[in-house]
PDB file of C-alpha atoms in Angstrom:
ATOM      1  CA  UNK C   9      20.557  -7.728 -26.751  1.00  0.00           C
ATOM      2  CA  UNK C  10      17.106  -8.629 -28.033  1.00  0.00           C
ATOM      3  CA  UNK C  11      15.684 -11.144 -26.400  1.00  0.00           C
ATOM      4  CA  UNK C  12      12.295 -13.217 -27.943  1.00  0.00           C
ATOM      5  CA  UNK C  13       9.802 -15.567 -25.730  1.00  0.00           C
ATOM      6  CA  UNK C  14       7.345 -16.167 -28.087  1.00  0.00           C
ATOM      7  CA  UNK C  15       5.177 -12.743 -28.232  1.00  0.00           C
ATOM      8  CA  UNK C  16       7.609 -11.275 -25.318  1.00  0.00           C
ATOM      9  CA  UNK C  17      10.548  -8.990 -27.089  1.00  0.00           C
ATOM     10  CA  UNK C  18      12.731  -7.174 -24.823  1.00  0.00           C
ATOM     11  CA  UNK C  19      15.665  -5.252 -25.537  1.00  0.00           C
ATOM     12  CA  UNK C  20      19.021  -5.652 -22.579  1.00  0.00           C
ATOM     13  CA  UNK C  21      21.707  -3.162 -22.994  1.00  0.00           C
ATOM     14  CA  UNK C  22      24.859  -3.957 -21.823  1.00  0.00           C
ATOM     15  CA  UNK C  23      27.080  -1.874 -24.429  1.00  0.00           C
ATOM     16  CA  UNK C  24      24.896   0.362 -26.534  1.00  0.00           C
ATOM     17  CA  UNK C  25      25.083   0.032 -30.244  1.00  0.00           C
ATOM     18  CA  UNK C  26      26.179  -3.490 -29.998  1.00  0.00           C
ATOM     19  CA  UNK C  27      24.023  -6.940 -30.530  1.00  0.00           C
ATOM     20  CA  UNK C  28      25.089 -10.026 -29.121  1.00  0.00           C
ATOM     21  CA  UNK C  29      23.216 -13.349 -29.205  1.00  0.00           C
ATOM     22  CA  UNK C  30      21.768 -14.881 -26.367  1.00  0.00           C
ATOM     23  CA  UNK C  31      23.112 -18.227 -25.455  1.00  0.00           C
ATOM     24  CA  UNK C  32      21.215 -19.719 -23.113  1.00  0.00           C
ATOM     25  CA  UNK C  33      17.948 -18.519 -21.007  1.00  0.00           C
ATOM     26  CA  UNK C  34      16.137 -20.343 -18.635  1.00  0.00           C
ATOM     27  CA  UNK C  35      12.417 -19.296 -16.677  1.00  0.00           C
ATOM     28  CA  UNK C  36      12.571 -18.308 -12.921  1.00  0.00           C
ATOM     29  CA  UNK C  37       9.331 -19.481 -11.572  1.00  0.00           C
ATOM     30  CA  UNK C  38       6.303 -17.688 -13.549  1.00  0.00           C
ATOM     31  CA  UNK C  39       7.033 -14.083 -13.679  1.00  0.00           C
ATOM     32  CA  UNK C  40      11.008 -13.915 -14.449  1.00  0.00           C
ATOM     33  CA  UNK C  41      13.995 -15.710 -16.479  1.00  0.00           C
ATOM     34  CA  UNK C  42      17.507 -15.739 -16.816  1.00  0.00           C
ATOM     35  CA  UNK C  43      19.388 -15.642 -19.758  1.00  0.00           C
ATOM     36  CA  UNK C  44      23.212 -15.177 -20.758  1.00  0.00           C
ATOM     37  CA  UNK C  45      25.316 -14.051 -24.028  1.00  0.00           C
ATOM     38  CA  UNK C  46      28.228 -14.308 -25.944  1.00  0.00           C
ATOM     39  CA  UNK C  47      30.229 -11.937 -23.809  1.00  0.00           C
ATOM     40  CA  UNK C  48      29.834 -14.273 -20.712  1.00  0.00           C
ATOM     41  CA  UNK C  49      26.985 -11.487 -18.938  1.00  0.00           C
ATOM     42  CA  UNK C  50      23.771 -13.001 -17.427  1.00  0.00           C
ATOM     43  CA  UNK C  51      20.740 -11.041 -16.590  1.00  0.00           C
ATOM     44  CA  UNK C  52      17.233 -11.609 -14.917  1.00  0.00           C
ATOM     45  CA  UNK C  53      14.269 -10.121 -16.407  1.00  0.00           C
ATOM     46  CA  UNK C  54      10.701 -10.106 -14.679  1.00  0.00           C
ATOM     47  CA  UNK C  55       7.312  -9.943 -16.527  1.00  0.00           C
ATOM     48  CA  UNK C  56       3.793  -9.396 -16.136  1.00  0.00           C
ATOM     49  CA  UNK C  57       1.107  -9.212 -18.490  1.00  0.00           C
ATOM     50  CA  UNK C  58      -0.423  -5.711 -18.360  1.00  0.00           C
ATOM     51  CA  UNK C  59      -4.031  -6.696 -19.156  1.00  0.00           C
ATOM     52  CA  UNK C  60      -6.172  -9.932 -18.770  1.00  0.00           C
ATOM     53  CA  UNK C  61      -5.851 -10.956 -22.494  1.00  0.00           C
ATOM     54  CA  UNK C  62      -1.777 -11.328 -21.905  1.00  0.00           C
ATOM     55  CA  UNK C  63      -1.348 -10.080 -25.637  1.00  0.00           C
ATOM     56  CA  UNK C  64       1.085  -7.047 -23.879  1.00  0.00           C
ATOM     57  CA  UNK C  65       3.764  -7.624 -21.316  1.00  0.00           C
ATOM     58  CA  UNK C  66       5.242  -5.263 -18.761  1.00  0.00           C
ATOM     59  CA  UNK C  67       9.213  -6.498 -18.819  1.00  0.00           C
ATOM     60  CA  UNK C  68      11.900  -5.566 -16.498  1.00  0.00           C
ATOM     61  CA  UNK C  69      15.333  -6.034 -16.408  1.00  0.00           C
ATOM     62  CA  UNK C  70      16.454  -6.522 -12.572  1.00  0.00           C
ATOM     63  CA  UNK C  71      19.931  -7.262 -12.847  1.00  0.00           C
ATOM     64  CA  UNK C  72      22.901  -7.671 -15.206  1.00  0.00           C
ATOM     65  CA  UNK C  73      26.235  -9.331 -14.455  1.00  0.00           C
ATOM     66  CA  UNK C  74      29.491 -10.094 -15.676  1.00  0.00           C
ATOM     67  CA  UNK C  75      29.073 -13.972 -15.187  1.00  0.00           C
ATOM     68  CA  UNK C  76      32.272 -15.372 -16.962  1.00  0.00           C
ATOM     69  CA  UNK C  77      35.305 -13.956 -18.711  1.00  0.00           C
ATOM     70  CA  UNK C  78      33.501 -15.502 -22.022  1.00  0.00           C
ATOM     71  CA  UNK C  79      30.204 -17.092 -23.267  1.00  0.00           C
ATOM     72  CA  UNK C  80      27.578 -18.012 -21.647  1.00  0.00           C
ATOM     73  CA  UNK C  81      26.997 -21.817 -22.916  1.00  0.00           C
ATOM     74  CA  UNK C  82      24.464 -22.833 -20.612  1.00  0.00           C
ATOM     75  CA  UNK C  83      22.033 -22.396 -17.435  1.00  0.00           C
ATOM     76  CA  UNK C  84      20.346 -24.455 -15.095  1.00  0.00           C
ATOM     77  CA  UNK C  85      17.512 -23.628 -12.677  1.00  0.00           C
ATOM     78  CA  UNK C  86      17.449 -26.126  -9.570  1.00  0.00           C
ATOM     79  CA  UNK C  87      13.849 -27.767  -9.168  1.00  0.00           C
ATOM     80  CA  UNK C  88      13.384 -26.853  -5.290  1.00  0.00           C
ATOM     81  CA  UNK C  89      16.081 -24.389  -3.956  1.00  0.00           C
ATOM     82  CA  UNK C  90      16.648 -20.627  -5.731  1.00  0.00           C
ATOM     83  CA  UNK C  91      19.817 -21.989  -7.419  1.00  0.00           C
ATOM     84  CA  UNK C  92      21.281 -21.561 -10.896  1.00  0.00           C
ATOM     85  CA  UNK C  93      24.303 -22.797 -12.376  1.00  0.00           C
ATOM     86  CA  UNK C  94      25.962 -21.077 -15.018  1.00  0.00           C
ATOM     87  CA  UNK C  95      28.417 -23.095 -17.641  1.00  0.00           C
ATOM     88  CA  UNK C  96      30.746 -21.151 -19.276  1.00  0.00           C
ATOM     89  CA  UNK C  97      33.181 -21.138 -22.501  1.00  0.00           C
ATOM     90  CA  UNK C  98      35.702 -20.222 -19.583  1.00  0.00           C
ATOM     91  CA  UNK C  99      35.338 -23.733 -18.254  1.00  0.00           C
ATOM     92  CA  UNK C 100      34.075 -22.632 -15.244  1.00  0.00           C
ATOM     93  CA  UNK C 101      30.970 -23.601 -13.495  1.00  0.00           C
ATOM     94  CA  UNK C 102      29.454 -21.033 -11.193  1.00  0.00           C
ATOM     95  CA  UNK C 103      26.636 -21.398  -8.667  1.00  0.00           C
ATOM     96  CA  UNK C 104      24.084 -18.196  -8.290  1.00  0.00           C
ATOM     97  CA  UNK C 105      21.729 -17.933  -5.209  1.00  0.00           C
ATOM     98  CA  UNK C 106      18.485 -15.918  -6.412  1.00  0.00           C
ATOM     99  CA  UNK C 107      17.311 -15.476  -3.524  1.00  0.00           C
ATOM    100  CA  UNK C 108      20.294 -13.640  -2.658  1.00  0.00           C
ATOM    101  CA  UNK C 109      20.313 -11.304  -5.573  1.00  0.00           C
ATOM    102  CA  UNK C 110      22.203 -13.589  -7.799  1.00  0.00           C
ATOM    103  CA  UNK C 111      25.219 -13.516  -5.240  1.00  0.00           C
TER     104      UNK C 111
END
């Protein structure tokens, strides 16, 4: 999966060989976001910039996750607590705890 933020381009491999759009991604906080694909898996990435002028990024991908039997359609972050809800073309809606490894 290739995944674009601007000048940020990181590629997540879930099955090698095979692309897959991303869905749906949302920012964690100021140094990580999750995102989720056609195939209903999720992942968390974390980033840094590796010098002071932020033109090069240090990414890495923490986690991946089979979130829903198919596509991801959409993800919310919740404003105070380290929540995210997942929406899936399963028509289920699942609840992820961050702070908890994405339990």
């Amino acid at each position: 999966y290739n995944c674009t933020l601007g000048e940020i381009s990181h590629r997540i491999e879930v099955d090698p060989g095979s692309l897959e759009p991303v869905r749906a991604a949302r920012f964690l906080g100021q140094q990580a976001f999750v995102g989720g694909t056609d195939s209903g898996v999720m992942f968390w990435v974390s980033f840094r910039a590796e010098s002071s002028d932020t033109a090069t990024w240090k990414l890495q991908t923490r986690k991946l996750w089979s979130a829903h039997d198919s596509g991801v359609l959409c993800i919310e972050v919740h404003t105070t607590l380290p929540m995210v809800l997942s929406a899936g073309n399963d028509s289920i809606i699942r609840w992820w705890d961050y702070s908890q490894n994405f339990r």
